[in-house]
Amino acid sequence: MIALAVTDLTCEYHRTLLGTDCKRPRLAWKLVSDRRGTLQTAYRIQVAEADAGLAAPLWDTGRVESDRSIQVPYAGPALRSRTRYLWRVKVWDNFGRESDWSEPAWWETALLSPVEWKAQWITPDARAIDPESEPAFLLRKRFTLRGPVRSARIYATAAGLYELYLNGRPVSDHVLAPGWTSYRRRHQYQTYDVTAVLHAGENALGVLLGDGWYKGRLTWVPGRKNIYGDRRAALVQLHVYYEDGTEEVIVSDPTWKAATGPILFASIYDGEVYDARLEQPDWSEAGFDDRNWAPTEALALPLEHLVAQENWPTRVTEVIRPQQVLRTPAGDTVVDMGQNMVGRVRLTVDVPAGTRIRLQHAEVLDREGNFYTGNLRTAKQTVEYVARGGGPESYAPHFTFMGFRYVKVEGLPVQDPSALLDCIAGEVIHSDMERTGAFECSHPLVNQLQRNIVWGQRGNFVDVPTDCPQRDERLGWTGDAQVFVRTAAFNYHVGPFFTKWLRDLRADQRPDGSVPFVVPNPLDDYHDPNWKGDGPPTSAAWGDAATICPWALYLCYGDERLLAEQYDSMKAWVEFIRAQGEDEYLWNTGFHFGDWLGLDAKENNYVGATPIDLIATAFYAYSTRILRDAAVVLGKAEDVRTYSELLHCIQNRFREEFLTPRGRLAAPTQTAHVLALMFGLVEGEARERTARELNRLVVENNYHLTTGFVGTPYLCAVLSDNGYHETAVRLLLQEEYPGWLYPITRGATTIWEHWDSIKPDGSFWSDDMNSFNHYAYGAIGDWLYRYLAGLDMDERAPAYKRIRIYPRLGAGLLTHACATLESPYGRIETAWRLEGELLTVAVQVPANTTAEVILPGASLEALRESGQPLGAVEGVHTAEQVPEGVRLTVGSGAYRFTYPFCQTGPATPIDRKFR
Ligand code: BGC
């Protein structure tokens, strides 16, 4: 093993970054060391243009005395457009060791200024093709290259969705490009390396162009379509660098030709209709005869707001095979994928030409076992394929995605239905984020819950954090996103994903600081009669995504730059709230979603019983606190003062309004108590009383929750933090309705929108709002990682620079739990296991970090690390006996602690009282 090495170089979170317009990209690396307690003491970075090579660096930091190994901004000479940069790094550590240079990594700039766009937005000539009709367009251009090519890049995007072809081949595996942004203000383009596909002589480019989010139907509102524009367009710019050092640029312009092809219809919600008999073979090959194709014309769409791809690309990340073919009581043939998934079906068939196959997609079967589409509302999620014939053919839709577990198949002539198992494969589609976390414990249903959370995240992180992936909605609901962001950041690396989304939030935030319900916001000029109130459509706990999400990214990734970028947006949100209502410190006006879907809601009312003004004021305090904390990080002294005072006033006002003088919270709901505790609105005895009361509310309800979107995410955390961990564990393990495990006993493979999406009697929640893939209640994942397994951070040293490991154990109801996280500094692991009376806690701490480890119930005398008494253990810096057990501070490395542990009765006094 190498003593000290540098690995995992990333630039703006990417291992390779092809096409960024970031002018000061941030670099990061990880250390690998064979010694415990390793810290970086210095680094040296070299960056060079790839053509020059690292022997001639453009930027050499020299030795920099610093422990910083993440978020290190490039600070060399201005970067040039369309240039590849190599970089490498070496480090020194606290043992005086010097590493070798790392393997070089690279990033590449795209177009750093809009003036470099020479291409024009093009679309079929209005006179030739009815631009109002729905078929996808084919656009093509033949071009000649005068010699051998050294390298070539395409920068491309679309108003709509596009797939790009070069010489008959797709140029990438991206799907649903260019993704969804607030197109009027920000429009992503993609960069492709096409060096290998070009050759001297004749070549051809082809673009397949569909509607997507840009054009066509979007949102549930009848008739609402073409929100961003009523004509699709493509923008393509190919830069060819010849072996001889010269350069040529081929761009989209009205010399391109257009036609329609096999895609007769494609829509995000409704599916796709594809007639393979209309395919034009070789349409993106140079030799194709396009004489009969129509002309194109240029559209005057803007170029100024084009941005290079920020998010992870969306891809097919897994292919799943169906599990069984069912014949329903109604006589339908239905394929069961075995997993509620998001993506599309790939159909592989060998049938006569003209065979019309229809695939309908649904999430569940009804009580009778029939195919059920009621909860899709108006979304059709239907694919129709007309076969080409003459041999095996394979097809998957291009410009749509579906949320489904069951596929109803019609029109496919097979003798034996089980043959369908070979015809259908499920292609899982989402933003291709790096997987970072895993959680597991001794309870199989909890493990299934964790799997469901991950599937919920995959299905709803299709470029935008959506509420659901199936009905006529699929929108970036801000409330859902803020509720789930911390859980999301455990399971996957969501840095690029939320960076992009938060920039859209900023772009769509209104001048008065209010934050729309959904981002990107296709609802801005729409007023739903249900959204009562005079103000702009915004809501507490939804708009607070403006503060909660950037803060979460700062904590999880140390992303100070994003925090700085978002700061004005965060401040505008808080100032917006301050301007609401008649009282500066109370938010008691306007429309709010309240504790959405809380079970204490009155019949047929979606809004839980917790008073709206209590929720709004509690979140007002929380957002103000986050803003104040962000001001501290960013060194804005004046704002630190202003918002500390504001916070103080809100807290006082909250207490005057909602707390009796003797410390009783005026609203007797679980959610009210959760928020008061979580957001620090009760102190001292009132805090104890509030916690006691929350515990009572849960215990008296037989360990069932009543919370909705707003209270659920924090419920277990505040119980665990305030002495009622056992109650939290019992809540988690509740298998009866309502609780996290109830859906699993009903066979759920994703998180449901309602605690009773399927009721105990097998009937459904009403059709109008019943998603079986809604990640919001999956926010319990955060507690699984941080409390049950105990993998957490000290927030004063974000990005897990100072790790906090404190497994709260399973209150005698679980025997082990473990979590891993590929953190910015490297892999963190924590695993506890109780065998008889022996508790083992294994932890791994990455180099260049330290950890505080709390071993519950341990005594200093009996504690061993890898069999040794603590005194002799390398890497353990301090050890002390504390009320919880033993508190250690340790350096990097792997440790295995063992000690006798005896579960002494119920952990919480109140439990005893109510038993
Ligand atoms: C969505 C929710 C969203 C809500 C607003 C629903 O239709 O699916 O998840 O947050 O509207 O209350």
Short mmCIF file of N, CA, C and O and ligand atoms in Angstrom, two decimals, residues 377 467-468 471 473 477 479-480 542 593 596 709 753 769 774, ligand 1:
data_model
loop_
_atom_site.label_atom_id
_atom_site.label_comp_id
_atom_site.label_asym_id
_atom_site.label_seq_id
_atom_site.Cartn_x
_atom_site.Cartn_y
_atom_site.Cartn_z
N ARG A 377 -54.62 10.98 -13.36
CA ARG A 377 -55.45 12.11 -13.78
C ARG A 377 -55.44 12.17 -15.32
O ARG A 377 -55.75 11.17 -15.95
N ASP A 467 -42.35 16.50 -7.60
CA ASP A 467 -43.21 15.93 -6.57
C ASP A 467 -43.51 14.47 -6.87
O ASP A 467 -43.55 13.63 -5.99
N CYS A 468 -43.73 14.19 -8.15
CA CYS A 468 -44.15 12.85 -8.55
C CYS A 468 -43.81 12.67 -10.03
O CYS A 468 -43.63 13.65 -10.74
N ARG A 471 -48.43 11.55 -12.70
CA ARG A 471 -49.66 12.24 -13.09
C ARG A 471 -49.34 13.53 -13.84
O ARG A 471 -48.16 13.84 -14.08
N GLU A 473 -48.50 16.38 -13.48
CA GLU A 473 -47.89 17.37 -12.60
C GLU A 473 -46.37 17.33 -12.81
O GLU A 473 -45.84 18.11 -13.55
N TRP A 477 -41.89 21.12 -7.17
CA TRP A 477 -42.52 21.69 -5.96
C TRP A 477 -41.45 21.99 -4.92
O TRP A 477 -40.72 21.10 -4.49
N GLY A 479 -41.61 22.89 -1.76
CA GLY A 479 -41.75 22.31 -0.42
C GLY A 479 -41.19 20.90 -0.38
O GLY A 479 -40.43 20.54 0.52
N ASP A 480 -41.54 20.11 -1.36
CA ASP A 480 -41.08 18.73 -1.41
C ASP A 480 -39.55 18.69 -1.44
O ASP A 480 -38.92 17.87 -0.77
N TRP A 542 -42.78 26.04 1.71
CA TRP A 542 -42.47 25.80 0.30
C TRP A 542 -41.40 26.82 -0.13
O TRP A 542 -40.30 26.44 -0.51
N PHE A 593 -49.97 26.19 2.31
CA PHE A 593 -50.37 24.78 2.22
C PHE A 593 -50.46 24.13 3.61
O PHE A 593 -50.97 23.03 3.74
N TRP A 596 -49.37 20.07 5.04
CA TRP A 596 -50.00 19.42 3.89
C TRP A 596 -50.17 17.91 4.12
O TRP A 596 -49.21 17.24 4.44
N PHE A 709 -46.59 16.93 5.50
CA PHE A 709 -45.31 17.28 4.87
C PHE A 709 -44.39 18.07 5.79
O PHE A 709 -43.18 17.93 5.74
N GLU A 753 -47.48 9.14 -1.61
CA GLU A 753 -47.83 10.53 -1.29
C GLU A 753 -48.61 10.63 0.03
O GLU A 753 -48.39 11.54 0.81
N MET A 769 -55.50 12.89 -6.18
CA MET A 769 -54.17 13.19 -5.67
C MET A 769 -53.61 11.98 -4.98
O MET A 769 -53.61 11.88 -3.77
N HIS A 774 -43.81 9.53 -4.36
CA HIS A 774 -43.69 10.91 -3.88
C HIS A 774 -42.60 10.89 -2.82
O HIS A 774 -42.78 10.26 -1.79
C1 BGC B 1 -47.94 18.07 -5.03
C2 BGC B 1 -47.26 18.18 -3.70
C3 BGC B 1 -47.07 19.64 -3.49
C4 BGC B 1 -48.46 20.16 -3.28
C5 BGC B 1 -48.59 21.52 -2.77
C6 BGC B 1 -49.30 18.65 -4.87
O1 BGC B 1 -50.09 18.53 -5.96
O2 BGC B 1 -47.94 16.80 -5.52
O3 BGC B 1 -46.27 17.32 -3.45
O4 BGC B 1 -46.15 20.02 -2.56
O5 BGC B 1 -49.24 19.96 -4.41
O6 BGC B 1 -49.23 21.41 -1.64
#
